[in-house]
Tab-separated table of C-alpha atoms and ligand atoms in Angstrom:
chain	number	residue	atom	x	y	z
A	1	MET	CA	-0.664	-0.164	0.088
A	2	LEU	CA	1.854	3.111	-0.984
A	3	GLY	CA	-0.492	6.380	-0.675
A	4	ASN	CA	-0.380	9.594	1.564
A	5	ASP	CA	-0.524	7.314	4.348
A	6	PHE	CA	2.566	5.101	3.590
A	7	VAL	CA	5.628	5.872	6.413
A	8	TYR	CA	8.457	4.147	5.313
A	9	LEU	CA	10.449	3.176	8.611
A	10	ASP	CA	13.005	0.730	6.810
A	11	HIS	CA	15.566	2.708	6.255
A	12	ALA	CA	19.086	0.570	6.981
A	13	ALA	CA	17.137	-1.954	3.891
A	14	THR	CA	17.086	1.781	1.251
A	15	THR	CA	17.200	4.905	2.028
A	16	PRO	CA	14.617	7.041	-0.142
A	17	LEU	CA	17.045	8.350	-3.672
A	18	ASP	CA	17.792	12.638	-2.479
A	19	GLU	CA	16.285	14.922	-5.525
A	20	ARG	CA	19.694	16.212	-5.326
A	21	ALA	CA	21.526	13.319	-6.047
A	22	LEU	CA	18.771	12.285	-8.236
A	23	GLU	CA	20.013	15.994	-10.190
A	24	ALA	CA	23.314	15.178	-9.854
A	25	MET	CA	22.637	11.748	-12.186
A	26	LEU	CA	20.357	13.093	-14.647
A	27	PRO	CA	23.139	14.611	-17.262
A	28	TYR	CA	24.582	11.199	-17.601
A	29	LEU	CA	21.297	9.579	-17.784
A	30	GLY	CA	19.785	11.505	-20.741
A	31	GLY	CA	20.567	11.300	-25.061
A	32	ASP	CA	23.224	14.371	-24.779
A	33	MET	CA	26.205	11.888	-25.782
A	34	THR	CA	28.116	15.518	-25.465
A	35	LEU	CA	28.550	14.623	-21.683
A	36	ARG	CA	27.899	11.022	-21.703
A	37	GLY	CA	30.097	9.273	-23.568
A	38	ASN	CA	32.022	5.925	-22.355
A	39	PRO	CA	34.425	7.255	-19.518
A	40	SER	CA	37.317	5.608	-21.061
A	41	SER	CA	37.115	7.011	-24.258
A	42	LEU	CA	39.562	9.859	-25.794
A	43	HIS	CA	37.242	12.443	-27.195
A	44	ALA	CA	35.719	14.714	-25.397
A	45	SER	CA	31.970	13.144	-24.560
A	46	GLY	CA	35.044	10.105	-22.339
A	47	ALA	CA	36.390	13.316	-21.245
A	48	SER	CA	32.710	13.987	-19.709
A	49	ALA	CA	31.575	11.657	-18.076
A	50	ARG	CA	35.835	10.848	-16.608
A	51	GLU	CA	35.142	14.674	-15.047
A	52	ALA	CA	32.427	13.250	-13.543
A	53	ILE	CA	33.401	10.100	-12.462
A	54	GLU	CA	36.800	11.948	-11.067
A	55	GLU	CA	34.612	14.400	-9.145
A	56	ALA	CA	32.676	12.317	-7.679
A	57	ARG	CA	35.371	10.108	-6.536
A	58	ALA	CA	36.788	13.376	-4.683
A	59	ARG	CA	33.268	13.635	-3.066
A	60	VAL	CA	33.339	10.245	-1.497
A	61	ALA	CA	36.963	9.933	-0.919
A	62	ARG	CA	36.267	13.581	1.419
A	63	LEU	CA	33.048	11.379	3.563
A	64	ILE	CA	35.787	8.872	4.644
A	65	GLY	CA	38.526	10.871	5.040
A	66	ALA	CA	40.524	8.858	2.229
A	67	GLU	CA	42.607	10.148	-1.180
A	68	PRO	CA	40.598	9.935	-4.734
A	69	GLU	CA	42.812	7.448	-5.759
A	70	GLU	CA	41.990	5.473	-3.279
A	71	VAL	CA	38.156	4.907	-4.050
A	72	VAL	CA	37.609	2.286	-6.529
A	73	PHE	CA	34.112	2.587	-7.659
A	74	THR	CA	32.230	-1.442	-7.896
A	75	SER	CA	28.209	-2.238	-7.981
A	76	GLY	CA	27.437	-2.128	-4.637
A	77	GLY	CA	27.834	-3.021	-0.608
A	78	THR	CA	28.201	-6.830	-2.148
A	79	GLU	CA	30.618	-6.823	-4.308
A	80	SER	CA	32.786	-4.479	-1.935
A	81	ASP	CA	32.521	-6.653	0.604
A	82	ASN	CA	33.635	-9.632	-1.986
A	83	MET	CA	36.791	-7.849	-3.240
A	84	GLY	CA	38.074	-7.098	0.225
A	85	VAL	CA	37.970	-10.407	1.372
A	86	LEU	CA	38.590	-12.549	-1.676
A	87	GLY	CA	40.513	-9.283	-2.983
A	88	LEU	CA	42.812	-9.650	-0.018
A	89	ALA	CA	43.095	-13.111	0.110
A	90	ALA	CA	44.172	-13.293	-3.595
A	91	ALA	CA	47.023	-11.532	-2.868
A	92	SER	CA	48.683	-13.306	-0.021
A	93	PRO	CA	47.702	-17.084	-1.033
A	94	GLU	CA	50.920	-19.072	1.158
A	95	LYS	CA	48.215	-17.431	4.061
A	96	ARG	CA	45.511	-19.731	4.848
A	97	HIS	CA	43.308	-18.734	7.334
A	98	ILE	CA	41.135	-15.948	8.204
A	99	VAL	CA	38.814	-14.477	10.630
A	100	VAL	CA	35.573	-12.943	10.630
A	101	SER	CA	32.933	-11.987	12.905
A	102	SER	CA	29.918	-14.239	13.562
A	103	ILE	CA	27.414	-11.228	12.904
A	104	GLU	CA	28.875	-10.272	9.132
A	105	HIS	CA	26.344	-9.715	6.299
A	106	PRO	CA	26.339	-12.753	4.336
A	107	ALA	CA	27.969	-10.570	1.668
A	108	VAL	CA	31.387	-10.569	3.931
A	109	ARG	CA	29.720	-14.757	5.768
A	110	ASN	CA	29.267	-16.173	2.266
A	111	ALA	CA	32.689	-14.688	0.769
A	112	ALA	CA	34.230	-16.424	4.362
A	113	SER	CA	32.717	-19.717	3.099
A	114	TYR	CA	33.260	-19.743	-0.273
A	115	LEU	CA	36.752	-18.982	0.599
A	116	GLU	CA	36.605	-22.080	3.366
A	117	ALA	CA	35.072	-24.813	1.237
A	118	GLN	CA	38.485	-23.346	-1.184
A	119	GLY	CA	40.193	-25.012	1.556
A	120	TYR	CA	40.500	-21.976	4.255
A	121	GLU	CA	40.496	-22.144	7.861
A	122	VAL	CA	37.945	-19.401	8.807
A	123	THR	CA	38.003	-18.444	12.702
A	124	LYS	CA	34.970	-16.737	13.434
A	125	VAL	CA	34.870	-14.753	16.632
A	126	GLY	CA	31.698	-14.594	19.184
A	127	VAL	CA	29.775	-11.282	19.980
A	128	SER	CA	28.515	-10.449	23.219
A	129	SER	CA	24.538	-10.523	23.934
A	130	ASP	CA	24.387	-7.033	23.090
A	131	GLY	CA	26.435	-7.480	19.614
A	132	ILE	CA	29.480	-6.399	20.253
A	133	VAL	CA	32.760	-8.087	19.263
A	134	ASP	CA	35.279	-8.991	21.551
A	135	PRO	CA	38.540	-7.145	21.308
A	136	SER	CA	40.197	-9.291	23.065
A	137	GLY	CA	38.938	-12.736	21.215
A	138	PHE	CA	39.588	-11.506	17.852
A	139	ALA	CA	43.392	-10.699	18.891
A	140	GLU	CA	43.652	-13.551	19.928
A	141	ALA	CA	42.008	-15.733	16.999
A	142	LEU	CA	44.920	-13.777	14.190
A	143	ARG	CA	47.938	-16.010	13.584
A	144	PRO	CA	50.816	-15.467	11.528
A	145	GLU	CA	49.014	-17.137	8.509
A	146	THR	CA	46.168	-15.311	8.763
A	147	ALA	CA	45.718	-14.010	5.401
A	148	LEU	CA	42.529	-11.246	6.852
A	149	ALA	CA	40.779	-10.167	8.899
A	150	ALA	CA	36.832	-8.578	8.385
A	151	VAL	CA	34.205	-7.012	11.066
A	152	MET	CA	32.187	-4.735	10.032
A	153	TRP	CA	31.732	-0.809	11.375
A	154	ALA	CA	27.567	-1.711	12.521
A	155	ASN	CA	25.534	-4.378	12.237
A	156	ASN	CA	22.885	-4.514	9.978
A	157	GLU	CA	20.035	-6.276	11.759
A	158	VAL	CA	20.615	-4.829	15.697
A	159	GLY	CA	23.031	-1.375	14.907
A	160	ALA	CA	25.529	-2.240	17.138
A	161	VAL	CA	28.500	-0.148	16.448
A	162	GLN	CA	31.627	-2.390	16.859
A	163	PRO	CA	35.369	-0.950	18.292
A	164	ILE	CA	36.793	-0.810	14.677
A	165	GLU	CA	39.638	1.413	15.817
A	166	GLU	CA	40.610	-1.052	18.841
A	167	LEU	CA	40.673	-4.212	16.405
A	168	ALA	CA	42.376	-2.573	13.048
A	169	GLU	CA	45.222	-1.145	15.765
A	170	VAL	CA	45.385	-4.482	16.217
A	171	CYS	CA	45.678	-6.414	13.092
A	172	ARG	CA	48.283	-3.067	12.433
A	173	GLU	CA	50.386	-4.012	15.138
A	174	GLN	CA	50.605	-7.588	13.252
A	175	ASP	CA	50.556	-6.872	10.142
A	176	ILE	CA	47.177	-8.647	8.851
A	177	PRO	CA	45.219	-6.509	6.437
A	178	PHE	CA	42.018	-5.978	7.228
A	179	HIS	CA	38.481	-5.142	6.088
A	180	VAL	CA	36.085	-3.574	6.827
A	181	ASP	CA	31.913	-3.383	6.286
A	182	ALA	CA	31.164	-0.024	6.785
A	183	VAL	CA	27.820	0.247	3.983
A	184	GLN	CA	25.427	0.637	7.868
A	185	ALA	CA	28.253	3.342	8.956
A	186	ALA	CA	28.985	5.003	6.497
A	187	GLY	CA	27.225	8.773	6.089
A	188	ARG	CA	25.387	7.905	10.186
A	189	LEU	CA	28.294	8.337	11.974
A	190	PRO	CA	32.225	9.505	10.866
A	191	VAL	CA	34.258	7.111	9.023
A	192	ASP	CA	37.273	8.568	8.912
A	193	VAL	CA	40.288	6.316	7.539
A	194	SER	CA	42.783	8.338	8.208
A	195	ARG	CA	42.935	8.039	11.930
A	196	VAL	CA	41.567	4.119	11.783
A	197	PRO	CA	44.005	1.877	9.909
A	198	VAL	CA	41.528	-0.278	8.044
A	199	SER	CA	42.951	-1.806	4.402
A	200	THR	CA	40.014	-1.746	2.685
A	201	LEU	CA	36.285	-0.108	3.457
A	202	ALA	CA	33.223	-1.191	1.750
A	203	LEU	CA	30.082	1.811	0.944
A	204	SER	CA	26.501	1.154	-0.823
A	205	SER	CA	25.297	4.733	-1.876
A	206	HIS	CA	21.817	3.546	-1.121
A	207	LYS	CA	21.831	2.705	2.407
A	208	PHE	CA	22.494	7.564	2.466
A	209	TYR	CA	20.033	9.117	0.004
A	210	GLY	CA	22.051	7.440	-3.190
A	211	PRO	CA	21.211	5.598	-5.974
A	212	GLN	CA	21.158	1.368	-5.548
A	213	GLY	CA	23.341	-0.210	-7.807
A	214	ILE	CA	26.855	1.273	-6.921
A	215	GLY	CA	28.984	1.369	-4.158
A	216	ALA	CA	33.046	1.814	-3.665
A	217	LEU	CA	35.999	0.036	-1.779
A	218	TYR	CA	38.008	2.106	-0.135
A	219	ALA	CA	41.567	0.587	-1.298
A	220	ARG	CA	44.978	1.539	1.334
A	221	ARG	CA	47.481	2.865	-0.484
A	222	GLY	CA	50.443	0.283	-0.686
A	223	VAL	CA	47.417	-2.850	0.549
A	224	ARG	CA	47.955	-5.588	-1.210
A	225	LEU	CA	44.502	-6.116	-3.341
A	226	ASN	CA	44.041	-8.815	-6.277
A	227	PRO	CA	41.110	-7.617	-8.267
A	228	ILE	CA	38.145	-10.360	-8.525
A	229	LEU	CA	36.853	-9.392	-11.736
A	230	PHE	CA	39.117	-9.739	-15.154
A	231	GLY	CA	38.118	-7.465	-18.324
A	232	GLY	CA	39.378	-3.644	-19.829
A	233	GLY	CA	41.394	-3.024	-16.709
A	234	GLN	CA	38.945	0.194	-15.351
A	235	GLU	CA	39.313	1.318	-12.173
A	236	ARG	CA	43.312	0.702	-12.154
A	237	GLY	CA	43.040	-2.156	-13.012
A	238	LEU	CA	40.707	-3.299	-9.670
A	239	ARG	CA	37.468	-3.498	-11.038
A	240	SER	CA	37.245	-3.827	-14.455
A	241	GLY	CA	33.842	-2.922	-16.943
A	242	THR	CA	32.316	0.256	-17.917
A	243	GLN	CA	31.525	2.540	-15.328
A	244	ASN	CA	27.484	3.589	-14.410
A	245	VAL	CA	28.131	7.315	-14.682
A	246	ALA	CA	24.819	8.269	-13.469
A	247	GLY	CA	25.056	6.391	-10.203
A	248	ILE	CA	28.401	7.397	-9.705
A	249	ALA	CA	27.548	10.927	-10.372
A	250	GLY	CA	24.371	10.166	-7.988
A	251	PHE	CA	26.440	8.521	-5.353
A	252	GLY	CA	29.030	11.497	-5.060
A	253	ALA	CA	25.916	13.824	-4.811
A	254	ALA	CA	24.607	11.804	-1.772
A	255	ALA	CA	28.481	11.670	-0.391
A	256	SER	CA	28.931	15.176	-0.153
A	257	LEU	CA	25.201	15.751	1.517
A	258	ALA	CA	26.108	12.993	3.553
A	259	THR	CA	29.191	14.737	4.538
A	260	ASP	CA	27.840	18.248	5.269
A	261	GLU	CA	24.916	16.928	6.924
A	262	LEU	CA	26.083	14.388	8.921
A	263	SER	CA	25.226	15.495	12.579
A	264	GLU	CA	22.373	17.246	11.850
A	265	ARG	CA	21.113	14.140	10.678
A	266	SER	CA	22.517	12.271	13.158
A	267	LEU	CA	20.628	14.029	15.906
A	268	HIS	CA	17.210	14.193	14.046
A	269	ASP	CA	17.547	10.281	13.780
A	270	GLU	CA	18.256	9.651	17.327
A	271	THR	CA	15.428	11.486	19.009
A	272	LEU	CA	12.964	10.081	16.728
A	273	ARG	CA	14.761	6.489	17.791
A	274	ASP	CA	14.888	6.993	21.759
A	275	ALA	CA	11.068	7.902	21.100
A	276	LEU	CA	10.511	5.207	19.666
A	277	ILE	CA	12.263	2.944	21.951
A	278	SER	CA	10.546	4.366	25.032
A	279	GLY	CA	7.322	3.971	22.853
A	280	ALA	CA	7.866	0.048	22.240
A	281	THR	CA	9.682	-1.109	25.388
A	282	ALA	CA	6.441	0.385	27.097
A	283	ILE	CA	4.933	-2.674	25.972
A	284	PRO	CA	5.292	-5.813	28.316
A	285	GLY	CA	7.218	-8.530	26.565
A	286	VAL	CA	8.771	-6.281	24.233
A	287	ARG	CA	13.029	-5.335	24.974
A	288	LEU	CA	15.212	-3.736	22.446
A	289	ASN	CA	18.232	-6.458	21.034
A	290	GLY	CA	21.367	-4.271	20.714
A	291	HIS	CA	23.932	-2.836	22.356
A	292	PRO	CA	21.831	0.415	23.904
A	293	ALA	CA	23.980	2.579	23.512
A	294	LYS	CA	26.706	2.153	20.935
A	295	ARG	CA	24.111	1.407	18.663
A	296	LEU	CA	23.249	3.657	14.781
A	297	SER	CA	21.645	6.292	15.399
A	298	ASN	CA	18.605	5.219	13.587
A	299	ASN	CA	18.231	1.468	14.706
A	300	VAL	CA	15.221	0.164	16.770
A	301	HIS	CA	15.551	-3.468	16.776
A	302	LEU	CA	12.770	-5.483	19.069
A	303	SER	CA	11.946	-8.743	19.950
A	304	VAL	CA	8.260	-9.126	20.492
A	305	GLU	CA	7.463	-11.981	23.159
A	306	GLY	CA	4.691	-13.958	21.652
A	307	VAL	CA	4.553	-12.166	18.034
A	308	GLU	CA	5.584	-14.470	15.242
A	309	ALA	CA	7.545	-10.994	13.232
A	310	GLU	CA	6.442	-11.896	9.226
A	311	SER	CA	2.884	-11.440	10.731
A	312	LEU	CA	4.005	-8.404	12.638
A	313	VAL	CA	5.819	-6.968	9.506
A	314	LEU	CA	2.581	-7.799	7.352
A	315	TYR	CA	0.019	-6.812	9.797
A	316	LEU	CA	1.890	-3.144	10.013
A	317	ASP	CA	2.220	-3.091	6.137
A	318	ALA	CA	-1.310	-3.335	6.260
A	319	LEU	CA	-1.431	-0.277	8.329
A	320	GLY	CA	0.627	1.656	6.676
A	321	TYR	CA	3.984	0.951	8.623
A	322	ALA	CA	7.167	-0.267	5.898
A	323	VAL	CA	9.476	-1.991	8.823
A	324	GLY	CA	11.571	-4.633	8.193
A	325	SER	CA	12.138	-8.559	9.839
A	326	GLY	CA	15.283	-10.075	10.979
A	327	SER	CA	17.842	-8.424	7.578
A	328	ALA	CA	15.923	-7.150	5.249
A	329	CYS	CA	19.155	-7.734	2.870
A	330	ALA	CA	18.222	-12.028	3.639
A	331	SER	CA	15.015	-12.137	4.128
A	332	GLY	CA	12.355	-12.356	0.790
A	333	THR	CA	15.079	-13.915	-0.716
A	334	ALA	CA	17.208	-16.916	1.340
A	335	GLY	CA	14.026	-19.088	3.196
A	336	HIS	CA	12.898	-18.944	6.499
A	337	LYS	CA	15.918	-18.643	8.312
A	338	ALA	CA	16.253	-17.700	12.327
A	339	SER	CA	18.719	-14.706	11.988
A	340	PRO	CA	22.386	-15.947	12.539
A	341	VAL	CA	23.519	-12.073	14.203
A	342	LEU	CA	20.651	-13.128	16.814
A	343	LEU	CA	20.982	-16.623	17.538
A	344	ALA	CA	25.642	-15.737	17.552
A	345	MET	CA	23.757	-13.104	20.190
A	346	GLY	CA	22.953	-16.348	22.039
A	347	GLN	CA	19.061	-15.947	21.452
A	348	GLY	CA	17.404	-18.916	20.602
A	349	GLU	CA	15.680	-19.563	17.568
A	350	ARG	CA	12.057	-18.814	18.728
A	351	GLU	CA	13.024	-15.790	20.218
A	352	ALA	CA	15.485	-15.352	16.368
A	353	PHE	CA	12.016	-15.297	14.943
A	354	SER	CA	9.922	-12.951	16.794
A	355	ALA	CA	12.532	-9.987	15.876
A	356	VAL	CA	11.303	-6.713	13.634
A	357	ARG	CA	13.528	-4.163	12.620
A	358	VAL	CA	12.508	-0.086	12.451
A	359	THR	CA	14.804	2.500	11.083
A	360	VAL	CA	14.302	5.800	10.738
A	361	GLY	CA	15.672	8.154	8.752
A	362	LYS	CA	16.040	12.160	7.409
A	363	ASP	CA	12.593	12.725	6.732
A	364	THR	CA	10.854	10.712	9.332
A	365	LYS	CA	8.297	12.665	11.384
A	366	SER	CA	7.841	12.559	14.933
A	367	ALA	CA	4.416	12.510	14.282
A	368	ASP	CA	5.956	9.140	11.827
A	369	VAL	CA	7.147	7.491	15.046
A	370	ASP	CA	3.923	8.767	17.756
A	371	GLY	CA	1.479	7.080	14.613
A	372	PHE	CA	3.811	4.060	14.465
A	373	ILE	CA	4.057	3.780	18.023
A	374	ASP	CA	-0.074	3.591	18.200
A	375	ALA	CA	-0.109	0.834	14.682
A	376	PHE	CA	2.096	-1.627	16.564
A	377	ASN	CA	0.525	-1.682	20.047
A	378	SER	CA	-2.574	-2.691	18.748
A	379	ALA	CA	-0.353	-5.102	16.011
A	380	VAL	CA	0.876	-6.640	18.772
A	381	THR	CA	-2.330	-7.067	20.976
A	382	ARG	CA	-4.152	-8.145	17.944
A	383	LEU	CA	-1.429	-10.694	17.152
A	384	ARG	CA	-1.121	-11.776	20.938
A	385	GLU	CA	-4.533	-12.623	20.552
A	386	LEU	CA	-4.896	-15.023	17.893
A	387	SER	CA	-1.681	-16.968	19.190
A	388	PRO	CA	-2.243	-20.235	20.514
A	389	LEU	CA	1.084	-19.969	22.095
A	390	TYR	CA	0.663	-16.140	24.228
A	391	SER	CA	-0.658	-15.888	27.316
A	392	ASN	CA	0.043	-13.053	30.244
B	1	LIG	N1	26.663	-4.615	4.010
B	1	LIG	C1	25.583	-4.280	5.008
B	1	LIG	C2	26.412	-4.163	6.412
B	1	LIG	C3	24.393	-4.194	4.338
B	1	LIG	O1	23.310	-3.407	5.841
B	1	LIG	C4	24.203	-4.350	3.271
B	1	LIG	C5	22.553	-4.585	2.496
B	1	LIG	O2	22.666	-4.540	2.032
B	1	LIG	C6	25.016	-5.044	2.067
B	1	LIG	C7	26.273	-5.078	2.615
B	1	LIG	C8	25.266	-5.033	0.878
B	1	LIG	O3	25.456	-4.327	-0.018
B	1	LIG	P1	23.845	-3.459	-1.504
B	1	LIG	O4	23.013	-3.862	-0.935
B	1	LIG	O5	24.758	-2.482	-1.741
B	1	LIG	O6	24.688	-4.806	-2.515
């Protein structure tokens, strides 16, 4: 149901495209070939596309404190994570061990499983019950033969923000390449690679009001990284394929806006997030998942006793509220499985099936939150009445 009464509260899954990012894309979507030649072509039309790419590269670099030449454009977060994990591993073929956290997005988790199937040993580092990776457990997992370690900056499900600076320092001291998935963190909290010694870092434009299908991998100068795509040698040979110029221009504009509006946006989101948390957890049997303070500014992740998450999501949808169940990146595509993130946090299967994720964004209004709390309250009450398993 899309209309005036529709309230979108699933910004961790994707965000609306900012009008200003759309405007930056339009010249490269139309038929004007003076602007949008192949960026590898020598003529002026190619140079125009190249110029747009380089301007966007500088903007994306500024968002994360990088040098423009350290930014490689990709098709999004998934490709960037694959390139970080597989590309770092391939660059040190003599090392056959990798370390990942147990709460990684499937883009990292499944890349690690792929390496495992190729004969790598994979150590998964656990998390606390509020979703934070333990730095000493992480340090103990590293070995001289570790090809790379990967931990996400902030978790996409429960919003837990990880001690990335500390983990990156440990890796730097031992000279182990460190890949960080910053897809949920970038644009929501300060991500500064000039201060935090990561080796590679994944970004995705559609998580901060840019277009979908475009992202970047930050690759620190001097880091040994192999490509995972082979072709014409674009993007310094690291990512062959004609660039998505319109997507890159939109990504650059969104990155620039995210840099300039970061504190304003996070303050706005935090206020609404906290109102949502106190309204929702006032309902008996509703509990917040993820660290209460070390969490993304826009994330509310709730376990609702006696209610099955998918029914709740569909009920809320019928009332005009779009929220996520478990991980929206996986649900709907990966079948009905308990979230590995919640299981890693020590929850049981049943609890894990009762979790919903509500994520606000820069255009969410205080009235949307008030309306949501009412809708949530009536949905939970009604579904509990229908549940043969619930009694209070
Ligand atoms: N990593 C995290 C933490 C995410 O939340 C997502 C979301 O989809 C991805 C990676 C994948 O990004 P993309 O959708 O751009 O492929």
